[in-house]
Amino acid sequence: MTDLIQPTILITGATGSIGSELAKQLADKQIPFRALVRSLDKAKALKHFKGAELVTGDFKDEISVIKALKGIEKVFLLTNSSEDAESLQCNFVNLAVKSGVKHIVKLSQFAADLNSPVRFLRYHAIVEQKIKSTGIQYTFLRPNLFMQGLLGFADAIKYQQKFFATAGNAKISLVDTRDIAAVAVERLITADQDDKIYDITGAEAITHYEIAQILSEVLHKEVKYINVSDEEMQAALLQFGFPEWQAAGLIEDYAHYARGEAAVIADTVKDVTGKSPRKFLNFVEDYKSLFG
Ligand SMILES: NC(=O)c1ccc[n+]([C@@H]2O[C@H](COP(=O)([O-])OP(=O)(O)OC[C@H]3O[C@@H](n4cnc5c(N)ncnc54)[C@H](OP(=O)(O)O)[C@@H]3O)[C@@H](O)[C@H]2O)c1
């Protein structure tokens, strides 16, 4: 009988890092939602969530987006940062407004700015500006570096006891994606009609050397942070299969971290969810088995 409840929330990016956690948290709260996914096969885990309705679609296929938006009042908007993310998201906003959506919760990034030297921060700012220009209610979630990004190094940490980046000795208030999702949930279910822009950070700012130290303590083995040059990082990213645009964007992103521009600590998680954000130690303890 639960099928009779029409969801009014649409999640995009539901197979990704934040979206999958958002789906789980909505299901835990018994809030029905629709998820637009490119592949039902990839979205298998979502099928088991109570109240989840899966629709296949792609931001590149307008008809599929229009179908997914039918009857929807609130949207969680997220794609990965690709060269066409800006146009895909702006087109999506047009379709959402036309279809009568009332509130867009957009996953943006900490320090999003039209004049930033970081391409990801510029495109997020352009999409934010686009959303504002439509007059629709909005929430912009601007999280800092994800703790879960370290999972990309899980094997290197497990088998070689090391990970690398170009962050230098800069402090970064990195944040757990579960806390970002928790803020998104609150904004998707709120009756508050005000527009909001939220910086989302963890409870502390730590360096990559301190990350290595915490990993070492929890895993009972020495894990090293290797600070590499931009050229070394770019070569490694290309070797891992990252498209050139994205690899260059990540180098710019890390230069921004290395300049110490991402050390601010925001109260958003506590203010919006009532719970303090997780510390990096909590993250490592929860994901310990993956790091070996
Ligand atoms: N990583 C960080 O530290 C960090 C920090 C701050 C902000 N951010 C922002 O966070 C966002 C990425 O979040 P995430 O890590 O949760 O993403 P993710 O894990 O990379 O997942 C991206 C999601 O977008 C979906 N998607 C991509 N292209 C699509 C399309 N054309 N049509 C429909 N769906 C599409 C993917 O579907 P498939 O499964 O089908 O591919 C997937 O569900 C980016 O905007 C980034 O700038 C990241």
Coordinates of C-alpha atoms and ligand atoms in Angstrom, one line a residue:
M1 CA 0.0 0.0 0.0
T2 CA 3.0 2.3 0.5
D3 CA 3.1 2.5 -3.4
L4 CA 0.1 4.8 -3.2
I5 CA 2.1 7.6 -1.5
Q6 CA 3.5 9.8 -4.3
P7 CA 6.9 11.1 -3.4
T8 CA 7.3 14.8 -3.6
I9 CA 11.1 14.7 -3.2
L10 CA 13.5 13.9 -6.1
I11 CA 17.1 12.9 -5.4
T12 CA 19.7 13.1 -8.2
G13 CA 23.2 11.6 -7.8
A14 CA 21.6 8.9 -5.7
T15 CA 24.1 6.3 -6.6
G16 CA 27.0 8.5 -5.5
S17 CA 28.7 9.2 -2.3
I18 CA 26.3 11.8 -0.8
G19 CA 23.2 10.8 -2.7
S20 CA 23.3 7.1 -1.5
E21 CA 23.6 8.3 2.1
L22 CA 20.8 10.8 1.6
A23 CA 18.5 8.0 0.3
K24 CA 19.4 5.9 3.3
Q25 CA 18.6 8.6 5.8
L26 CA 15.3 9.5 4.1
A27 CA 14.3 5.9 4.2
D28 CA 15.3 5.6 7.8
K29 CA 12.9 8.5 8.5
Q30 CA 10.2 6.8 6.4
I31 CA 10.1 9.7 4.0
P32 CA 9.2 8.6 0.5
F33 CA 11.4 9.8 -2.3
R34 CA 12.0 9.3 -6.0
A35 CA 15.6 8.8 -7.3
L36 CA 16.7 9.6 -10.8
V37 CA 19.4 7.0 -11.7
R38 CA 21.2 6.3 -14.9
S39 CA 21.4 2.6 -14.3
L40 CA 19.0 0.4 -12.2
D41 CA 21.7 -2.1 -11.9
K42 CA 24.0 0.4 -10.3
A43 CA 21.1 1.5 -8.0
K44 CA 20.4 -2.0 -6.7
A45 CA 21.2 -1.0 -3.1
L46 CA 18.5 1.7 -3.3
K47 CA 15.7 -0.6 -4.3
H48 CA 15.6 -2.1 -0.8
F49 CA 15.0 1.3 0.9
K50 CA 11.4 1.7 2.1
G51 CA 9.6 4.4 0.2
A52 CA 12.1 4.6 -2.6
E53 CA 10.9 4.9 -6.2
L54 CA 13.6 4.5 -8.8
V55 CA 13.3 6.1 -12.2
T56 CA 15.9 5.8 -14.9
G57 CA 17.1 9.0 -16.5
D58 CA 20.0 11.1 -17.5
F59 CA 20.6 14.8 -17.2
K60 CA 21.5 14.6 -20.9
D61 CA 18.0 13.3 -21.8
E62 CA 15.4 16.0 -21.2
I63 CA 12.4 13.8 -21.6
S64 CA 13.6 11.5 -18.9
V65 CA 14.2 14.4 -16.6
I66 CA 10.7 15.9 -17.3
K67 CA 9.2 12.5 -16.4
A68 CA 11.3 12.2 -13.2
L69 CA 10.1 15.7 -12.1
K70 CA 6.4 14.9 -12.4
G71 CA 4.6 15.8 -9.1
I72 CA 7.9 16.8 -7.4
E73 CA 8.1 19.7 -5.0
K74 CA 11.7 19.5 -3.7
V75 CA 14.8 18.4 -5.5
F76 CA 18.3 17.5 -4.4
L77 CA 20.6 18.5 -7.2
L78 CA 24.0 16.8 -7.6
T79 CA 26.2 15.6 -10.3
N80 CA 29.9 14.9 -10.3
S81 CA 32.2 17.7 -11.4
S82 CA 32.6 17.1 -15.1
E83 CA 33.3 19.5 -18.0
D84 CA 29.5 19.6 -18.8
A85 CA 28.3 19.7 -15.2
E86 CA 27.5 23.5 -15.4
S87 CA 25.3 23.2 -18.5
L88 CA 23.7 19.9 -17.3
Q89 CA 22.7 21.4 -14.0
C90 CA 21.6 24.7 -15.5
N91 CA 19.3 22.9 -18.0
F92 CA 18.0 20.7 -15.1
V93 CA 17.1 23.9 -13.2
N94 CA 15.1 25.2 -16.1
L95 CA 13.2 22.0 -16.4
A96 CA 12.6 21.9 -12.6
V97 CA 11.2 25.4 -12.6
K98 CA 8.9 24.7 -15.6
S99 CA 7.6 21.5 -13.9
G100 CA 6.6 23.5 -10.8
V101 CA 9.3 22.4 -8.3
K102 CA 9.2 24.7 -5.3
H103 CA 12.6 24.3 -3.7
I104 CA 16.1 23.2 -5.0
V105 CA 18.7 21.9 -2.5
K106 CA 21.9 22.2 -4.5
L107 CA 25.1 20.4 -3.6
S108 CA 27.7 23.1 -4.2
Q109 CA 31.2 23.4 -2.7
F110 CA 32.9 25.4 0.1
A111 CA 34.1 28.8 -1.3
A112 CA 32.1 28.6 -4.5
D113 CA 32.8 31.9 -6.2
L114 CA 32.3 33.3 -9.8
N115 CA 35.9 34.7 -9.7
S116 CA 37.6 31.7 -8.1
P117 CA 40.8 30.3 -9.8
V118 CA 39.3 26.9 -9.1
R119 CA 37.1 25.7 -12.0
F120 CA 34.8 23.6 -9.7
L121 CA 34.2 26.6 -7.5
R122 CA 33.4 28.8 -10.5
Y123 CA 30.9 26.4 -12.1
H124 CA 29.1 25.8 -8.8
A125 CA 28.8 29.6 -8.4
I126 CA 27.3 29.9 -11.9
V127 CA 24.7 27.2 -11.2
E128 CA 23.9 28.9 -7.8
Q129 CA 23.4 32.2 -9.7
K130 CA 21.2 30.5 -12.2
I131 CA 19.0 29.0 -9.5
K132 CA 18.8 32.4 -7.8
S133 CA 17.8 34.1 -11.1
T134 CA 14.7 31.9 -11.4
G135 CA 13.2 33.1 -8.1
I136 CA 12.7 29.5 -6.8
Q137 CA 13.4 28.7 -3.1
Y138 CA 16.9 27.5 -2.7
T139 CA 19.3 25.9 -0.3
F140 CA 23.0 25.9 -1.3
L141 CA 25.0 23.2 0.5
R142 CA 28.7 24.2 0.4
P143 CA 30.7 21.3 1.9
N144 CA 34.4 21.3 2.4
L145 CA 36.7 18.4 1.4
F146 CA 35.0 15.0 1.9
M147 CA 36.5 12.6 4.4
Q148 CA 35.2 9.8 2.2
G149 CA 37.6 11.0 -0.6
L150 CA 40.2 9.1 1.3
L151 CA 38.5 5.8 0.4
G152 CA 40.0 6.2 -3.1
F153 CA 43.3 5.5 -1.3
A154 CA 42.0 2.6 0.7
D155 CA 44.1 0.0 -1.1
A156 CA 47.2 2.2 -1.0
I157 CA 46.8 2.7 2.7
K158 CA 46.0 -1.0 3.2
Y159 CA 48.9 -2.5 1.2
Q160 CA 51.5 0.3 1.0
Q161 CA 50.7 2.3 4.2
K162 CA 50.7 5.6 2.2
F163 CA 48.6 8.1 0.4
F164 CA 49.5 11.3 -1.5
A165 CA 48.2 14.7 -2.4
T166 CA 49.4 18.3 -2.9
A167 CA 47.8 19.8 0.3
G168 CA 51.1 20.6 1.9
N169 CA 50.9 21.4 5.6
A170 CA 47.5 23.2 5.3
K171 CA 44.8 22.7 7.8
I172 CA 41.4 21.6 6.2
S173 CA 38.1 21.3 8.0
L174 CA 37.2 18.2 6.1
V175 CA 33.7 16.8 6.6
D176 CA 32.0 13.4 6.6
T177 CA 29.5 12.9 3.7
R178 CA 27.0 11.4 6.2
D179 CA 26.9 14.8 8.0
I180 CA 26.4 16.6 4.6
A181 CA 23.5 14.2 3.8
A182 CA 22.0 14.8 7.2
V183 CA 21.9 18.6 6.5
A184 CA 20.3 17.9 3.1
V185 CA 17.6 15.7 4.7
E186 CA 16.6 18.5 7.0
R187 CA 16.4 21.0 4.2
L188 CA 14.3 18.6 2.1
I189 CA 11.8 18.1 4.8
T190 CA 11.7 21.6 6.3
A191 CA 8.6 23.8 6.1
D192 CA 10.9 26.8 6.3
Q193 CA 10.5 29.0 3.2
D194 CA 13.7 31.0 3.6
D195 CA 16.6 30.6 1.2
K196 CA 19.8 29.4 2.8
I197 CA 23.5 29.2 2.0
Y198 CA 25.4 26.8 4.2
D199 CA 29.1 26.2 4.6
I200 CA 29.4 22.6 5.8
T201 CA 32.6 21.5 7.6
G202 CA 33.8 19.1 10.2
A203 CA 34.4 20.0 13.8
E204 CA 38.1 20.5 13.4
A205 CA 40.7 21.5 10.8
I206 CA 43.6 19.1 10.4
T207 CA 46.6 18.7 8.0
H208 CA 47.2 15.7 5.8
Y209 CA 50.1 14.8 8.1
E210 CA 47.7 14.7 11.0
I211 CA 45.3 12.6 8.9
A212 CA 48.2 10.1 8.5
Q213 CA 48.9 10.2 12.2
I214 CA 45.3 9.4 13.1
L215 CA 45.2 6.6 10.5
S216 CA 48.4 5.2 12.0
E217 CA 47.0 5.3 15.6
V218 CA 43.7 3.6 14.7
L219 CA 45.2 1.0 12.3
H220 CA 48.2 0.3 14.6
K221 CA 50.7 0.6 11.7
E222 CA 52.6 3.6 10.3
V223 CA 50.7 5.3 7.5
K224 CA 52.6 8.1 5.6
Y225 CA 51.3 11.2 3.8
I226 CA 53.4 11.9 0.8
N227 CA 53.2 15.5 -0.4
V228 CA 53.7 15.4 -4.2
S229 CA 54.2 18.1 -6.9
D230 CA 51.3 19.2 -9.1
E231 CA 52.9 17.4 -12.0
E232 CA 53.2 14.1 -10.1
M233 CA 49.6 14.4 -8.9
Q234 CA 48.3 15.2 -12.4
A235 CA 50.2 12.2 -13.9
A236 CA 48.8 9.9 -11.3
L237 CA 45.2 11.2 -11.8
L238 CA 45.5 10.7 -15.6
Q239 CA 46.9 7.2 -15.0
F240 CA 43.8 6.5 -12.8
G241 CA 41.6 7.4 -15.7
F242 CA 40.5 10.9 -14.7
P243 CA 39.6 13.1 -17.7
E244 CA 42.1 15.9 -18.3
W245 CA 39.6 18.7 -17.3
Q246 CA 38.8 17.0 -14.0
A247 CA 42.4 16.2 -13.2
A248 CA 43.3 19.9 -13.8
G249 CA 40.3 20.9 -11.6
L250 CA 41.5 18.7 -8.7
I251 CA 45.0 20.2 -8.9
E252 CA 43.4 23.7 -8.7
D253 CA 41.2 22.5 -5.8
Y254 CA 44.2 21.2 -3.8
A255 CA 46.1 24.4 -4.5
H256 CA 43.2 26.2 -2.8
Y257 CA 43.4 23.8 0.2
A258 CA 47.2 24.2 0.3
R259 CA 46.8 28.0 0.5
G260 CA 45.0 27.5 3.7
E261 CA 41.7 28.7 2.3
A262 CA 39.6 25.8 3.6
A263 CA 40.4 25.8 7.4
V264 CA 37.2 27.6 8.5
I265 CA 35.0 25.7 10.9
A266 CA 31.2 26.2 10.4
D267 CA 28.4 25.4 12.9
T268 CA 26.0 24.3 10.2
V269 CA 25.8 20.6 11.0
K270 CA 25.1 21.2 14.6
D271 CA 22.7 24.1 14.0
V272 CA 20.7 22.3 11.3
T273 CA 20.7 18.7 12.6
G274 CA 21.2 19.2 16.3
K275 CA 24.2 16.8 16.2
S276 CA 27.9 17.7 16.2
P277 CA 29.7 16.7 13.0
R278 CA 31.9 13.6 13.0
K279 CA 35.6 14.0 13.7
F280 CA 38.2 12.4 11.4
L281 CA 38.9 9.9 14.1
N282 CA 35.2 8.8 14.0
F283 CA 35.4 8.4 10.3
V284 CA 38.5 6.2 10.4
E285 CA 37.0 4.0 13.2
D286 CA 33.8 3.5 11.1
Y287 CA 35.7 2.6 7.9
K288 CA 38.6 0.8 9.6
S289 CA 38.0 -2.5 7.8
L290 CA 38.5 -0.9 4.4
F291 CA 41.9 0.6 5.4
G292 CA 43.1 -2.8 6.6
Ligands
LIG1 N1 34.9 15.3 -3.2 C1 35.0 16.3 -2.4 O1 35.8 16.4 -1.5 C2 33.9 17.4 -2.6 C3 33.9 18.5 -1.7 C4 32.9 19.5 -1.9 C5 32.0 19.4 -2.9 N2 32.1 18.4 -3.8 C6 31.1 18.3 -4.8 O2 30.3 17.1 -4.7 C7 29.8 16.7 -5.9 C8 30.1 15.2 -6.1 O3 29.4 14.5 -5.0 P1 29.5 12.9 -4.8 O4 31.0 12.7 -4.4 O5 28.5 12.4 -4.0 O6 29.3 12.4 -6.3 P2 29.7 11.0 -6.9 O7 29.9 10.0 -5.9 O8 30.8 11.3 -7.9 O9 28.4 10.7 -7.7 C9 27.9 11.5 -8.8 C10 26.5 11.1 -9.0 O10 26.0 11.9 -10.1 C11 25.3 11.0 -11.1 N3 25.4 11.6 -12.4 C12 26.5 12.0 -13.0 N4 26.2 12.4 -14.3 C13 24.9 12.3 -14.4 C14 24.0 12.5 -15.5 N5 24.4 13.0 -16.7 N6 22.7 12.2 -15.3 C15 22.3 11.7 -14.1 N7 23.1 11.4 -13.1 C16 24.4 11.7 -13.2 C17 26.1 9.7 -10.9 O11 25.4 8.7 -11.5 P3 26.1 7.3 -12.0 O12 26.2 6.4 -10.7 O13 25.2 6.8 -13.0 O14 27.5 7.7 -12.5 C18 26.3 9.7 -9.4 O15 25.1 9.2 -8.8 C19 30.5 17.5 -7.0 O16 29.6 18.5 -7.4 C20 31.7 18.1 -6.2 O17 32.1 19.4 -6.7 C21 33.0 17.4 -3.6

